[in-house]
Every structure is written in structure tokens, then in C-alpha cells.
Amino acid sequence: MATETVAKPRTSARVHVQKFGTFLSGMIMPNIGAFIAWGIITALFIEKGWLPVPQLGGFGETDGKPNIGLVGPMITYLLPLLIGYTGGKMVYDVRGGVVGAIGTMGVIVGAGIPMFIGAMIMGPLGGWTMKKIDSIWDGKIRPGFEMLVNNFSAGIWGALLALLGFYGISPLVTAFSTAAGNFVQFLVHNGLLPLTSIFIEPAKVLFLNNAINHGVLTPLGVQQSLEQGKSILFLLEANPGPGLGLLLAYAFFGRGAAKASAPGAAIIQFLGGIHEIYFPYVLMRPLLILGTIAGGMTGIATLAVTNSGLVAPAAPGSIFAVLAQTSRDSYFGVILSVVLAAAVSFLVSSVILRTTKHSDEADLGDATARMEEMKGKKSSVASTLTGAGMGTAAGAAGRGGVGVLAGPVRNVVFACDAGMGSSAMGASVLRNKIKAAGFPDVKVTNASIANLTDSYDVVVTHQDLTERAKPATSSAVHYSVDNFMSSPRYDEIVELVRESNTERDGSADAGATHGAHAAEAPVDAAPAAAAGTAASAAGTSEILARESVVLTGSATTRDAAIDEAGRLLLTRGAVDEGYIAAMHEREESVSTYMGSFLAIPHGTNAAKDHIRKSAVSVIRYPEGIDWNGKEVKFVVGVAGINNEHLHILSSIAKVFTNKEQVARLEAATSEDEVLELFGKVNA
């Protein structure tokens, strides 16, 4: 059989620059709080600050000795060491971070100036080299000597890296910083600095700004701020004015969805500092980049004329962050630069919008998708742009938060606290609906919130759990439900699946996304069908047995019903006493009421150690009991290991979504009738 060779696609230079910029940003952004702290101390306590304090600002003398202060040591030692440690940790965990910080110290001492570029070199270099060295004797160290070898190898290699930084890297970085600083001064003195917007504004839209901002502008700006008390370089990329002007132009002169979403996007961009939200508007009409370039040039020129700047980086690029880092003598110039940048961007963009024909409404979604493709992942804020135009399936009602679909829906997860009761039931109901709609390839799984990853297209949770699920799955479309059996949200999800697969299916990226998601789905999220196979292997008669079915329960309250269901599991030897307590704990945090007179109490995720084997108990309450204001006639207690119980829950879901089956269950006169309805007759 012939072997087909598939050529590996070439990665563009833009993508490589993006990845490099993202890596640089990964070292800087976690330490922005330290930059802000340094900026506040600088703004307050230096000689030209708001509250000059010699001992803190590092000027003057005390008892005949020069004051060192906080400003100099923080920028010279603390910030570079934090960056070096973060860079090393990104490559090789804490061990790499420690070695990276040691190497960074050599660069700091060798240069005598803030060594941010040196830190961004030595940190990752220390982590990477330490990782390679450890791999040499991995698995070859005699037991009891691991700590000795690890500590001495890190210490010896760290010392060598510090020497390399002092003698080798430090002179090179110093030369680069000096040359770059001289170039910036040349641009300033010759009035050419505004021309940098010609490169910066397009770079932002292409997500190349991190490489420019964190790789060059921030290090040079910090050095300039240390020497002059402020720097114009911090606002070359972070000025929110150009983006604000563009969005205001759309708000006045745009059309369709673009016009409707522009005001909200402007608020997020200007006040929240999330600049990426205006990128799709530029991609929709590339000519509008001229508006942001003109605005950027105007803002930079204003700063240069008024000799204004910031004392530290403004991150994110919000007007609040900009004002917080503004030098004491620069408020007028900084505010004027933002206002004029917005005004010029608005005027130029308005002219373009008024003099060109274009269908904004039709292309905003496509532009957002292109932006996400260039970014390399889904955007957590771009839903503001497209949420209004997605029809019923994407309506805001009932949503717990919305991401943006970058392709067809391929992977849906139903999440709850423990990932074995309500989520399994809800997933089964939703899976059946999606299959009935003609999309059997869409995977509907269940998982505990603790095991969620940002690898799903749609996340469904109980309304009380949505906020817990959002941080781990910020890119997904979120739906909140309060009725697991017959929520109207399920129909919306089915419609979303139909729309996304009809409009976008067939793209090469969709299949790749589907494959990646399937590979990353947690073990707890195994489909019910797979769980059924596992259960069969374990012996299905052990999951739901006749002795675990009670036709007339004795409990009259919710808590007593939980105890009764838990005692049946305890009698079966499936759980210990601690699990029953965990069932009550779970109920206090989020109700297990499913709808259709059904409740499925089960333990918390932390209670899995109290489960000895998988088991399900079923209790009927003909007169009904009050369950947090809902009437419940059937209580199903659940304890599961390795998803062996999911096939039973799938059968229960099918019964309770069929009114005729529920009526048969209410009229059942023997335990065998209940078992037969659930497709499970005890041998």
C-alpha cells in the first residue's frame, strides 16, 4: 500500500512573531502589579513627586550618607529578578525560575542599569538549560540522593549562568539598549517619533504589539523614566484614544450589527483597556487603519510637544491605568493626547465610513472570526460584537456568559460540582436532543467543574455554578439552567448547534478543533455510552439492584429523603457515612432538583474518597415532598466510580423526558417494573 506523505504546513513569520510576543508578554504581565507599585512609589516620593520623601525617593542625604530609597533598587533589582524568575518558571517550573533569577542577577550587576531585556534572556535560558541538564541524569540518581544532586546542580549551574550574564550577556544587552535609546532620542529630537504609529497601529491589529511593547518599548521606557521621571514610550501603544475614535465613528456612521455593538465596545476598550475589541472593526474595513494611525500620530505628537509621559507602564491600556501612571507634571499633556487622538481617529474614520460602501452587518462576524484566527484562539471579549446578531440560539436570556464560536459546535460539556449526578443526567437529555436534531457527531459529555479546561465550545451549568465554571472555560459559550430535565435552554443549544454546523461545517479548522477537544476532554466527561460499556464489564446488576428500589418512601422532607437515599447506598456497601454528609453538603451549595418531579442527590467532588463502588438507589414518594419549593416524587441517590453509573442515569433521563414513561413509573406496583422501565432487570 502506497504511503502518502503530507507536507507540513509552513508557519508564517507573523505567527512566529506573535508567539515570540506572547512569550515576552507572559514574562511581563504577571508582574504588572510590581510595575504599578513601583510607579506609585515613584510618582509620590521622588524629588519631583507629589509627596517628596528623600529616604523613599532616593534623593538627598541623611546623616551625610546618600539616600538609596525604594525607587532605584526596585527598578534595578526587584523587577528584573521577577521577570527572570517568571521566564524561567514558564520553561521549567519553579526550579527553572530559581536558576533563571540567579542568571539574571549576573546581568543586573554587570550592567548597572535596569536589565529587563537581559532578564527576558537569562530567565528562559536558565530554565531551558536546567531542564536539559536534569534530563541527562533523569532516573539515574540513587534513592536518597535526589535532593543533594538537584540542589547542587541548580546551584552550580546558576553560578555559571550568573558569570555568563555578567561577562557575556550584560555587555551585549547594554550595547543594544544604548543603541535603541539613541535611536529613540533621534526620533524625538527630529520630530519623527509620531511616525512609529505607522508600524504600531497595524501591529496591534495583527497581534504583534506584544513583541514591540514588552520587547522594546517597556524596557526603554523604564530606563528613561528612571533617568527623567517619566517616559513618552509607555503611551506609544497603550493610548486608548485611537481605538475610541474608531468605535465612536462606527457608533455614528456604521450600519447594522457593527453600529449597534460599537457603543458597548467603546466602553470596554476605553474604560476596561481591552484594545482587541476594536480589531474586528478594522479587519472589516482595512482602510480604517488610517484612522487609528492618524490618531496615534496625533497623540504621540501631543505628548512630544507638551513634554508629557507616564512614570510606569499602563496595563491594561485603560484611561484609568493611564491616569494612574501619569507623571505629576503631565496630566494636561496626557489627557490632551488621548482626547486629540480620539478626535482625529474619529474624523478620519468617519470620512472613510461615509464615503465607502460596505455591509457592516454581514461582515462583523467574519471579521471577528478572522481576528481570532490571527490571534490563535477564541476571544473572551469579542462576544460583545457578535452576541446581538446570533439569533435565538445565541440570545442573552438564560446565558451565564458568552464566548465566541470560532467554528461549528463540536464539543458540549455539562458541568456540576461532582460531575456524576446532575451533570450526567443533563448531558444525557441534551445528548438525546442533539442526536434527534441530526448531529450525532457532536459530543455531549459531563464533568466536574474542578476538571474543566478551556477546550469546549459550549458549557452548560446550573445557574448557581456558572460563575465558578467561567474562569476555566472563558472561551466557551455558557448556558445556565435551573431545570435539568426540560430546560428551554436545551432547545437554544440545539439551535446553536444547527446554525453553527450548517453555516460553518466543512472547514478544515473545524475538524481540527473537534479532534483537539476530544483529546482534551477530562476522564470524568466520558460519554454515557462509553460508561455503559464500562458498567457492563463490571456487571450491570450491581449498579441498581431490587433492594435499592423503594416504592413508597417514608421521608417527608428534603433532608430526610437525602438520608433515606443515602442509607440505601450505605446498606449496599457502596459508600461510607461520610458520603451521606457530603450529599447534604452538595444540596446546600446547589440544588439537585432536576425537574419532572425528580431529584438526584449525590456527594460533592471532594467526597469521591467515600465511595467504595458504584450504586444507584431509587425512592418513590407518591404524595410528593417539598424540595426547595419544588415538588419531588422520585429521589435517585447516586454514587459513581469511573462513570460506571452513567448508563443507569441515561436510562433514567430517557424515562423522565417521556410523560408516558413517568406515568408508568408513578403507577408501578413492583420493584421489577421500575427496573424494567430503566432498562435494567436484576438477574
XYZ file of C-alpha atoms in Angstrom:
683
model
C 0.000 0.000 0.000
C 1.394 3.324 -1.010
C 2.277 5.723 1.724
C 1.040 9.237 1.284
C 3.307 11.978 2.510
C 1.549 15.076 3.762
C 3.592 18.222 3.651
C 3.760 20.020 6.972
C 2.242 23.483 6.627
C 4.713 26.301 6.956
C 4.213 28.683 9.814
C 4.216 32.313 8.723
C 6.677 34.855 10.044
C 3.739 36.749 11.550
C 2.782 33.722 13.622
C 6.364 33.335 14.853
C 6.442 36.995 15.888
C 3.069 36.567 17.608
C 4.349 33.596 19.581
C 7.500 35.482 20.499
C 5.445 38.466 21.617
C 3.131 36.240 23.611
C 6.126 34.676 25.342
C 7.524 38.098 26.224
C 4.117 39.180 27.453
C 3.939 36.047 29.598
C 7.021 37.240 31.489
C 5.850 40.840 31.888
C 2.099 40.623 32.512
C 2.171 38.513 35.723
C 4.446 41.170 37.216
C 2.477 44.237 36.158
C 1.390 44.678 39.783
C 5.035 45.199 40.724
C 5.413 47.758 37.924
C 2.350 49.598 39.209
C 3.705 49.557 42.762
C 6.991 50.999 41.523
C 5.103 53.624 39.506
C 3.068 54.704 42.537
C 6.160 54.969 44.737
C 7.958 56.893 42.003
C 5.053 59.295 41.403
C 4.699 60.002 45.115
C 8.157 60.102 46.629
C 10.794 61.184 44.087
C 12.119 64.725 44.258
C 9.568 65.942 41.694
C 6.770 63.716 43.024
C 3.564 64.565 44.822
C 4.965 63.828 48.305
C 8.771 64.070 48.066
C 10.455 61.910 50.729
C 14.258 61.700 50.449
C 14.556 58.349 52.212
C 11.921 56.761 49.932
C 12.538 58.671 46.733
C 16.296 58.166 46.833
C 17.494 61.791 46.673
C 19.492 63.957 49.065
C 21.434 62.741 52.095
C 20.643 61.550 55.603
C 23.380 61.866 58.242
C 25.896 62.510 55.494
C 25.041 59.375 53.542
C 23.226 59.397 50.170
C 19.680 58.104 50.362
C 19.152 54.924 48.387
C 15.377 54.894 48.590
C 12.962 52.389 47.108
C 12.735 53.635 43.549
C 16.214 52.678 42.358
C 16.526 49.225 43.980
C 13.039 48.183 42.870
C 13.640 49.017 39.230
C 17.243 47.772 39.235
C 16.837 44.535 41.161
C 13.246 43.611 42.055
C 11.525 43.948 38.683
C 14.242 42.273 36.549
C 14.527 39.422 39.060
C 10.760 38.895 38.981
C 10.842 38.823 35.180
C 13.801 36.433 35.150
C 12.114 34.126 37.644
C 8.829 34.180 35.712
C 10.609 33.455 32.429
C 12.486 30.510 33.907
C 9.344 29.151 35.548
C 7.450 29.333 32.242
C 10.043 26.995 30.734
C 10.785 24.671 33.672
C 8.546 25.291 36.665
C 9.934 26.670 39.960
C 13.355 25.054 39.519
C 13.802 26.831 36.205
C 12.589 30.077 37.764
C 15.191 29.953 40.523
C 18.061 29.276 38.120
C 16.743 31.965 35.753
C 16.706 34.507 38.584
C 20.284 33.622 39.547
C 21.437 34.155 35.967
C 19.514 37.424 35.799
C 21.401 38.724 38.818
C 24.651 38.442 36.878
C 23.261 40.618 34.086
C 21.906 43.175 36.562
C 25.214 43.617 38.376
C 27.203 43.603 35.159
C 25.130 46.318 33.513
C 24.346 48.627 36.399
C 21.122 49.718 34.673
C 17.626 48.198 34.671
C 18.081 44.948 32.785
C 14.626 43.986 31.542
C 15.873 42.735 28.197
C 18.663 40.859 29.967
C 16.116 39.324 32.341
C 13.946 38.235 29.409
C 17.016 36.457 28.011
C 18.521 34.933 31.154
C 15.230 33.763 32.698
C 14.141 31.446 29.867
C 17.762 30.487 29.174
C 18.219 29.403 32.787
C 15.003 27.384 32.780
C 15.726 25.701 29.438
C 19.328 24.786 30.199
C 18.443 23.493 33.660
C 15.763 21.315 32.115
C 18.270 19.868 29.644
C 20.829 19.216 32.368
C 18.281 17.436 34.574
C 17.315 15.206 31.662
C 20.881 13.869 31.496
C 20.580 12.001 34.809
C 16.827 11.629 34.981
C 16.056 8.251 36.576
C 19.734 7.526 37.233
C 20.107 9.036 40.721
C 20.301 6.555 43.580
C 17.388 6.820 46.058
C 18.144 9.234 48.892
C 20.491 11.404 46.837
C 17.863 13.242 44.748
C 17.792 16.411 46.861
C 21.556 16.567 47.088
C 22.015 16.259 43.324
C 19.159 18.635 42.491
C 20.301 21.387 44.854
C 23.972 21.232 43.896
C 23.279 21.032 40.164
C 20.987 24.062 40.333
C 23.479 25.976 42.466
C 26.493 25.199 40.295
C 24.713 25.878 37.031
C 23.103 29.030 38.423
C 26.517 30.359 39.436
C 27.899 29.657 35.955
C 24.916 31.422 34.364
C 25.445 34.443 36.628
C 29.041 34.645 35.383
C 27.826 34.275 31.795
C 25.346 37.059 32.373
C 27.972 39.295 33.973
C 30.704 38.853 31.377
C 28.859 37.792 28.236
C 25.196 38.849 28.068
C 25.431 42.100 30.030
C 27.748 43.941 27.560
C 25.625 42.872 24.586
C 22.336 43.956 26.162
C 23.856 47.212 27.350
C 25.055 47.950 23.809
C 21.620 47.147 22.394
C 19.848 49.305 24.991
C 22.200 52.194 24.326
C 21.716 51.952 20.560
C 17.927 51.669 20.863
C 17.824 54.572 23.304
C 19.897 56.707 20.956
C 17.543 55.846 18.097
C 14.517 56.869 20.147
C 16.206 60.126 21.108
C 16.984 60.722 17.443
C 13.303 60.296 16.607
C 12.286 62.629 19.436
C 14.775 65.370 18.615
C 13.868 65.300 14.933
C 10.121 65.181 15.472
C 9.867 61.735 13.901
C 8.512 59.764 16.868
C 4.881 60.095 15.683
C 5.838 58.043 12.609
C 6.112 54.968 14.814
C 2.307 54.776 14.707
C 2.618 53.674 11.088
C 4.044 50.424 12.435
C 2.464 50.190 15.891
C -1.217 50.516 14.932
C -1.184 47.793 12.226
C 0.924 45.632 14.561
C -1.768 45.865 17.234
C -4.459 44.594 14.867
C -2.198 41.702 13.827
C -1.430 40.866 17.484
C 2.238 41.730 17.039
C 2.109 44.515 19.611
C 3.397 42.372 22.498
C 6.738 41.866 20.792
C 7.088 45.617 20.256
C 5.636 46.796 23.559
C 7.142 44.307 26.005
C 10.267 43.565 23.996
C 11.386 47.134 23.302
C 9.150 49.979 24.487
C 8.693 48.923 28.130
C 12.411 48.270 28.834
C 13.438 51.534 27.167
C 10.594 53.414 28.828
C 11.620 52.178 32.276
C 15.204 53.294 31.707
C 14.001 56.698 30.504
C 11.604 57.017 33.436
C 14.363 56.252 35.911
C 16.527 58.981 34.415
C 13.871 61.626 33.688
C 10.984 60.696 35.995
C 8.665 59.857 33.067
C 8.641 58.415 29.566
C 6.609 59.027 26.439
C 7.320 55.460 25.304
C 4.728 53.989 27.682
C 1.941 55.622 25.658
C 3.045 54.815 22.123
C 0.982 51.622 22.120
C -1.263 51.958 25.196
C -3.066 55.217 24.276
C -6.804 54.336 24.230
C -7.663 57.371 22.079
C -7.258 55.913 18.547
C -9.446 52.901 19.284
C -12.079 55.048 20.993
C -12.291 57.368 17.989
C -12.741 54.445 15.594
C -15.543 52.914 17.664
C -17.327 56.260 18.056
C -17.231 56.681 14.282
C -18.928 53.298 13.924
C -21.493 54.273 16.562
C -22.486 57.324 14.493
C -21.916 56.257 10.917
C -21.737 52.462 10.912
C -24.554 50.144 9.924
C -26.255 47.036 11.241
C -24.622 44.931 13.919
C -21.406 46.967 13.808
C -23.255 50.191 14.641
C -25.306 48.505 17.368
C -22.326 46.939 19.113
C -19.875 49.852 18.790
C -21.016 51.849 21.876
C -20.608 48.842 24.185
C -17.260 48.015 22.604
C -16.117 51.615 23.163
C -16.864 51.370 26.882
C -14.922 48.115 27.185
C -11.997 49.485 25.186
C -11.716 52.922 26.825
C -12.588 52.099 30.420
C -11.574 48.435 30.552
C -8.434 48.803 28.452
C -9.184 45.761 26.256
C -7.969 47.128 22.923
C -8.511 43.905 20.997
C -12.242 44.564 20.964
C -11.880 47.123 18.160
C -9.645 44.939 15.979
C -12.565 43.259 14.105
C -13.881 46.692 13.081
C -10.560 47.423 11.402
C -10.381 43.984 9.804
C -13.894 44.512 8.450
C -12.701 47.658 6.657
C -8.888 47.596 6.473
C -8.841 51.186 5.192
C -9.859 52.295 8.695
C -6.337 51.562 9.889
C -5.580 55.030 8.520
C -7.864 56.455 11.194
C -6.063 54.751 14.055
C -2.658 55.629 12.575
C -3.657 59.285 12.308
C -4.985 59.221 15.854
C -1.850 57.527 17.171
C 0.434 60.026 15.434
C -1.597 62.917 16.847
C -1.421 61.529 20.385
C 2.349 60.983 20.206
C 2.935 64.441 18.719
C 0.889 65.996 21.529
C 2.947 64.190 24.152
C 6.173 65.298 22.499
C 5.103 68.957 22.252
C 3.891 69.091 25.860
C 6.852 67.018 27.142
C 4.473 64.627 28.874
C 4.702 60.977 29.796
C 3.960 58.201 32.271
C 6.116 57.046 35.153
C 5.412 53.338 34.515
C 3.609 51.091 32.011
C -0.184 51.406 31.802
C -1.538 47.885 31.688
C -4.164 47.274 30.594
C -4.467 50.306 28.332
C -7.449 51.767 30.203
C -7.867 55.500 30.725
C -7.835 54.758 34.454
C -4.486 52.959 34.234
C -3.094 55.738 32.052
C -4.089 58.463 34.525
C -2.846 56.429 37.494
C 0.642 56.249 35.960
C 0.770 59.818 34.649
C 3.660 61.948 35.845
C 2.731 64.821 38.147
C 3.600 67.457 35.540
C 1.992 65.633 32.608
C -1.752 65.413 33.287
C -2.641 68.154 30.835
C -0.478 66.729 28.063
C -1.554 63.107 28.618
C -5.280 63.915 28.744
C -4.932 66.189 25.707
C -3.093 63.451 23.802
C -5.922 60.976 24.474
C -8.634 63.480 23.521
C -6.907 64.635 20.319
C -6.007 61.063 19.332
C -9.657 60.064 19.702
C -10.870 63.157 17.821
C -8.546 62.695 14.837
C -9.249 58.970 14.678
C -12.978 59.711 14.793
C -12.796 62.291 11.989
C -10.685 60.180 9.638
C -12.697 57.020 10.333
C -15.976 58.895 9.862
C -14.908 60.134 6.458
C -13.970 56.590 5.417
C -17.251 55.181 6.681
C -19.297 57.885 4.942
C -17.522 57.693 1.596
C -17.221 53.904 1.155
C -19.951 51.333 0.658
C -19.868 48.268 2.806
C -22.185 45.790 4.570
C -21.042 46.019 8.164
C -23.793 43.806 9.485
C -22.904 40.879 7.248
C -19.166 41.025 7.801
C -18.702 41.732 11.523
C -18.918 38.054 12.464
C -16.475 37.079 9.730
C -14.079 39.825 10.807
C -14.246 38.622 14.404
C -13.501 35.086 13.246
C -10.511 36.345 11.228
C -9.253 38.201 14.277
C -9.476 35.037 16.375
C -7.724 33.060 13.657
C -4.828 35.520 13.691
C -4.784 35.538 17.484
C -4.700 31.749 17.507
C -7.558 31.297 19.984
C -11.079 32.398 20.742
C -11.575 35.859 22.213
C -13.225 36.203 25.603
C -14.440 39.754 24.854
C -15.433 39.588 21.195
C -18.853 38.220 22.152
C -19.808 41.836 22.728
C -19.564 42.302 18.977
C -21.435 39.228 17.787
C -23.798 38.332 20.609
C -26.525 40.654 19.339
C -26.626 39.091 15.939
C -26.725 35.373 16.645
C -30.454 34.882 16.710
C -32.455 32.939 19.241
C -29.788 30.350 19.800
C -27.344 32.960 20.919
C -29.783 35.196 22.749
C -28.732 36.625 26.039
C -31.662 35.262 28.006
C -30.621 32.442 30.254
C -26.943 32.791 29.393
C -24.357 32.771 32.123
C -21.828 34.471 29.851
C -20.921 34.173 26.200
C -17.736 33.339 24.332
C -17.380 33.404 20.572
C -17.682 30.377 18.336
C -14.669 30.242 16.050
C -16.175 27.258 14.217
C -19.029 24.768 14.390
C -20.092 23.386 17.772
C -18.332 20.055 18.180
C -17.949 19.627 21.927
C -20.519 20.366 24.643
C -19.915 19.745 28.340
C -22.467 19.687 31.141
C -20.657 20.520 34.389
C -21.652 20.219 38.014
C -19.809 20.114 41.299
C -19.035 16.405 41.376
C -19.523 15.511 37.708
C -21.501 12.335 38.377
C -25.155 13.133 39.120
C -26.967 16.159 37.758
C -24.377 16.813 35.069
C -24.608 13.226 33.829
C -28.390 13.445 33.711
C -28.410 16.803 31.966
C -25.791 15.617 29.481
C -27.884 12.569 28.657
C -31.005 14.660 27.996
C -29.092 17.158 25.879
C -27.227 14.422 24.008
C -30.501 12.805 23.000
C -31.908 16.121 21.781
C -28.834 16.916 19.693
C -28.811 13.427 18.175
C -32.527 13.740 17.370
C -31.754 17.016 15.600
C -29.422 15.147 13.245
C -25.995 15.864 14.746
C -24.768 12.575 16.234
C -21.103 13.585 15.866
C -21.436 16.440 18.358
C -20.002 15.150 21.618
C -22.020 15.897 24.750
C -20.115 14.952 27.875
C -20.238 15.672 31.590
C -17.518 16.739 34.000
C -16.919 18.167 37.423
C -16.149 21.876 37.483
C -12.769 21.129 39.049
C -11.788 19.175 35.929
C -12.921 21.704 33.325
C -10.437 23.013 30.777
C -10.826 25.758 28.196
C -11.348 23.222 25.420
C -15.116 23.213 24.931
C -17.366 25.061 22.527
C -20.399 25.130 24.849
C -20.557 24.785 28.636
C -23.878 24.099 30.412
C -24.150 24.514 34.183
C -26.722 25.028 36.867
C -27.342 28.742 37.282
C -25.696 28.689 40.732
C -22.483 27.193 39.307
C -21.973 29.276 36.170
C -19.671 31.827 37.789
C -17.438 29.001 39.037
C -17.216 27.481 35.563
C -16.430 30.703 33.688
C -12.775 31.234 34.712
C -11.719 27.783 33.499
C -13.744 27.973 30.261
C -13.666 31.641 29.289
C -13.613 30.918 25.541
C -16.790 28.822 25.572
C -20.421 29.798 25.116
C -22.067 29.426 28.530
C -25.657 28.435 29.261
C -27.237 28.489 32.722
C -30.136 26.181 33.539
C -32.348 25.623 36.571
C -34.207 22.572 35.271
C -32.006 19.704 34.182
C -34.735 17.642 32.567
C -36.658 20.105 30.409
C -34.849 23.447 30.367
C -35.762 25.740 27.451
C -32.030 26.419 27.159
C -31.595 22.947 25.656
C -33.622 23.949 22.612
C -31.458 27.056 22.265
C -28.317 24.933 22.390
C -29.712 22.581 19.753
C -30.462 25.574 17.539
C -26.936 26.916 18.113
C -25.522 23.525 17.079
C -27.701 23.533 13.971
C -26.774 27.106 12.976
C -23.049 26.753 13.597
C -22.729 23.405 11.824
C -24.896 24.486 8.898
C -23.063 27.757 8.329
C -19.504 26.750 9.100
C -19.242 22.966 8.859
C -16.837 21.684 6.279
C -13.987 23.989 7.221
C -10.658 22.331 7.769
C -10.241 24.061 11.089
C -13.500 22.629 12.430
C -12.267 19.091 12.205
C -9.001 20.005 13.829
C -10.799 21.756 16.652
C -13.056 18.780 17.142
C -10.124 16.440 17.365
C -8.295 18.637 19.827
C -11.325 18.967 22.046
C -11.975 15.263 22.048
C -8.397 14.627 23.045
C -8.533 17.117 25.891
C -11.897 16.066 27.391
C -11.357 15.004 31.011
C -11.900 11.444 32.119
C -14.937 12.482 34.160
C -16.557 13.638 30.940
C -16.764 10.226 29.287
C -19.974 9.825 27.269
C -22.744 7.783 28.771
C -22.415 5.190 26.024
C -18.806 4.546 26.946
C -19.797 4.465 30.590
C -22.431 1.889 29.758
C -19.767 -0.360 28.267
C -17.636 0.004 31.368
C -20.610 -0.733 33.559
C -21.471 -3.836 31.582
C -17.968 -5.111 32.088
C -18.276 -4.518 35.804
C -21.646 -6.273 35.994
C -24.670 -4.049 35.467
C -26.775 -5.828 38.079
C -24.521 -4.355 40.761
C -25.410 -0.737 39.960
C -29.180 -0.734 40.531
C -30.487 -3.733 42.431
C -34.006 -4.615 43.572
C -33.158 -3.940 47.227
C -32.229 -0.358 46.288
C -35.702 0.408 44.928
C -38.356 1.716 47.356
C -41.875 2.254 46.004
C -43.140 4.277 48.980
C -40.580 6.350 50.793
C -41.011 7.253 54.444
C -39.380 10.688 54.350
C -41.474 13.850 54.419
C -38.715 16.457 53.997
C -35.855 17.035 51.597
C -33.119 16.274 54.138
C -34.875 13.120 55.319
C -35.208 11.968 51.698
C -31.478 12.501 51.163
C -30.779 10.432 54.266
C -33.116 7.688 53.028
C -31.454 7.553 49.595
C -28.009 7.635 51.169
C -28.865 4.836 53.627
C -29.800 2.568 50.729
C -26.356 3.191 49.217
C -24.750 2.592 52.622
C -26.640 -0.686 53.085
C -25.365 -1.835 49.694
C -21.805 -1.209 50.893
C -21.321 1.368 48.139
C -20.430 4.305 50.426
C -19.495 5.123 53.992
C -21.170 7.532 56.422
C -19.080 10.439 55.189
C -20.711 10.266 51.776
C -24.195 10.898 53.190
C -22.889 14.032 54.891
C -21.392 15.085 51.563
C -24.796 14.596 49.901
C -26.255 17.178 52.286
C -23.289 19.477 51.693
C -23.842 19.273 47.941
C -27.534 20.075 48.345
C -26.789 23.165 50.425
C -24.499 24.573 47.725
C -26.547 23.713 44.607
C -29.936 22.033 44.416
C -30.051 18.614 42.764
C -33.653 19.087 41.668
C -33.785 18.058 38.027
C -37.355 18.895 37.017
C -40.169 16.477 36.144
C -40.647 15.660 39.889
C -37.097 14.222 40.036
C -34.161 14.946 42.359
C -30.752 13.249 42.190
C -28.853 13.871 45.438
C -25.177 12.945 45.374
C -21.953 13.897 47.110
C -19.518 16.673 46.373
C -16.461 16.229 44.195
C -14.310 16.022 47.322
C -16.398 13.104 48.609
C -15.274 10.587 45.992
C -12.929 9.018 48.544
C -16.033 7.936 50.470
C -17.298 5.844 47.528
C -16.425 2.139 47.579
C -18.317 1.053 44.471
C -20.870 2.446 42.020
C -24.516 2.221 43.040
C -27.863 3.924 42.443
C -30.942 3.967 44.705
C -34.477 4.871 43.615
C -37.223 6.011 46.014
C -40.759 6.997 45.054
C -42.828 9.419 47.145
C -46.412 9.153 45.834
C -47.645 12.134 47.857
C -44.653 14.255 46.918
C -42.280 16.186 49.177
C -41.122 19.803 49.108
C -37.640 20.190 47.584
C -36.608 23.824 47.871
C -40.053 24.919 46.743
C -40.358 22.240 44.036
C -42.467 19.090 44.262
C -40.437 15.890 44.106
C -41.922 12.401 43.770
C -38.777 10.477 42.794
C -35.394 10.626 44.514
C -32.420 8.880 42.884
C -29.338 8.587 45.073
C -26.082 8.339 43.132
C -22.535 7.208 43.923
C -20.246 6.508 40.997
C -16.699 5.378 40.281
C -15.181 5.628 36.796
C -18.554 6.585 35.309
C -19.935 3.044 35.760
C -23.291 4.510 36.827
C -23.830 6.749 33.819
C -25.741 4.242 31.722
C -28.358 3.971 34.509
C -28.650 7.767 34.643
C -29.015 7.814 30.872
C -31.941 5.389 31.161
C -33.461 7.483 33.929
C -33.125 10.596 31.769
C -34.978 8.901 28.910
C -37.789 7.908 31.261
C -38.218 11.341 32.802
C -38.282 13.132 29.454
C -41.206 10.943 28.381
C -44.519 11.783 30.067
C -45.938 8.343 29.308
C -42.963 6.642 30.948
C -43.226 8.903 34.008
C -46.919 7.944 34.306
C -45.943 4.249 34.181
C -43.349 4.848 36.867
C -45.932 6.554 39.090
C -48.298 3.601 38.622
C -45.678 0.870 39.140
C -46.672 -1.750 41.714
C -43.420 -3.694 41.959
C -39.701 -3.083 42.042
C -39.265 -5.156 38.877
C -41.484 -2.727 36.940
C -39.178 0.122 37.959
C -36.100 -1.852 36.968
C -37.652 -2.760 33.646
C -38.516 0.866 32.885
C -34.894 1.773 33.442
C -33.806 -0.988 31.069
C -32.153 -2.917 33.846
C -33.674 -6.147 35.220
C -31.837 -7.702 38.107
C -30.820 -11.257 37.315
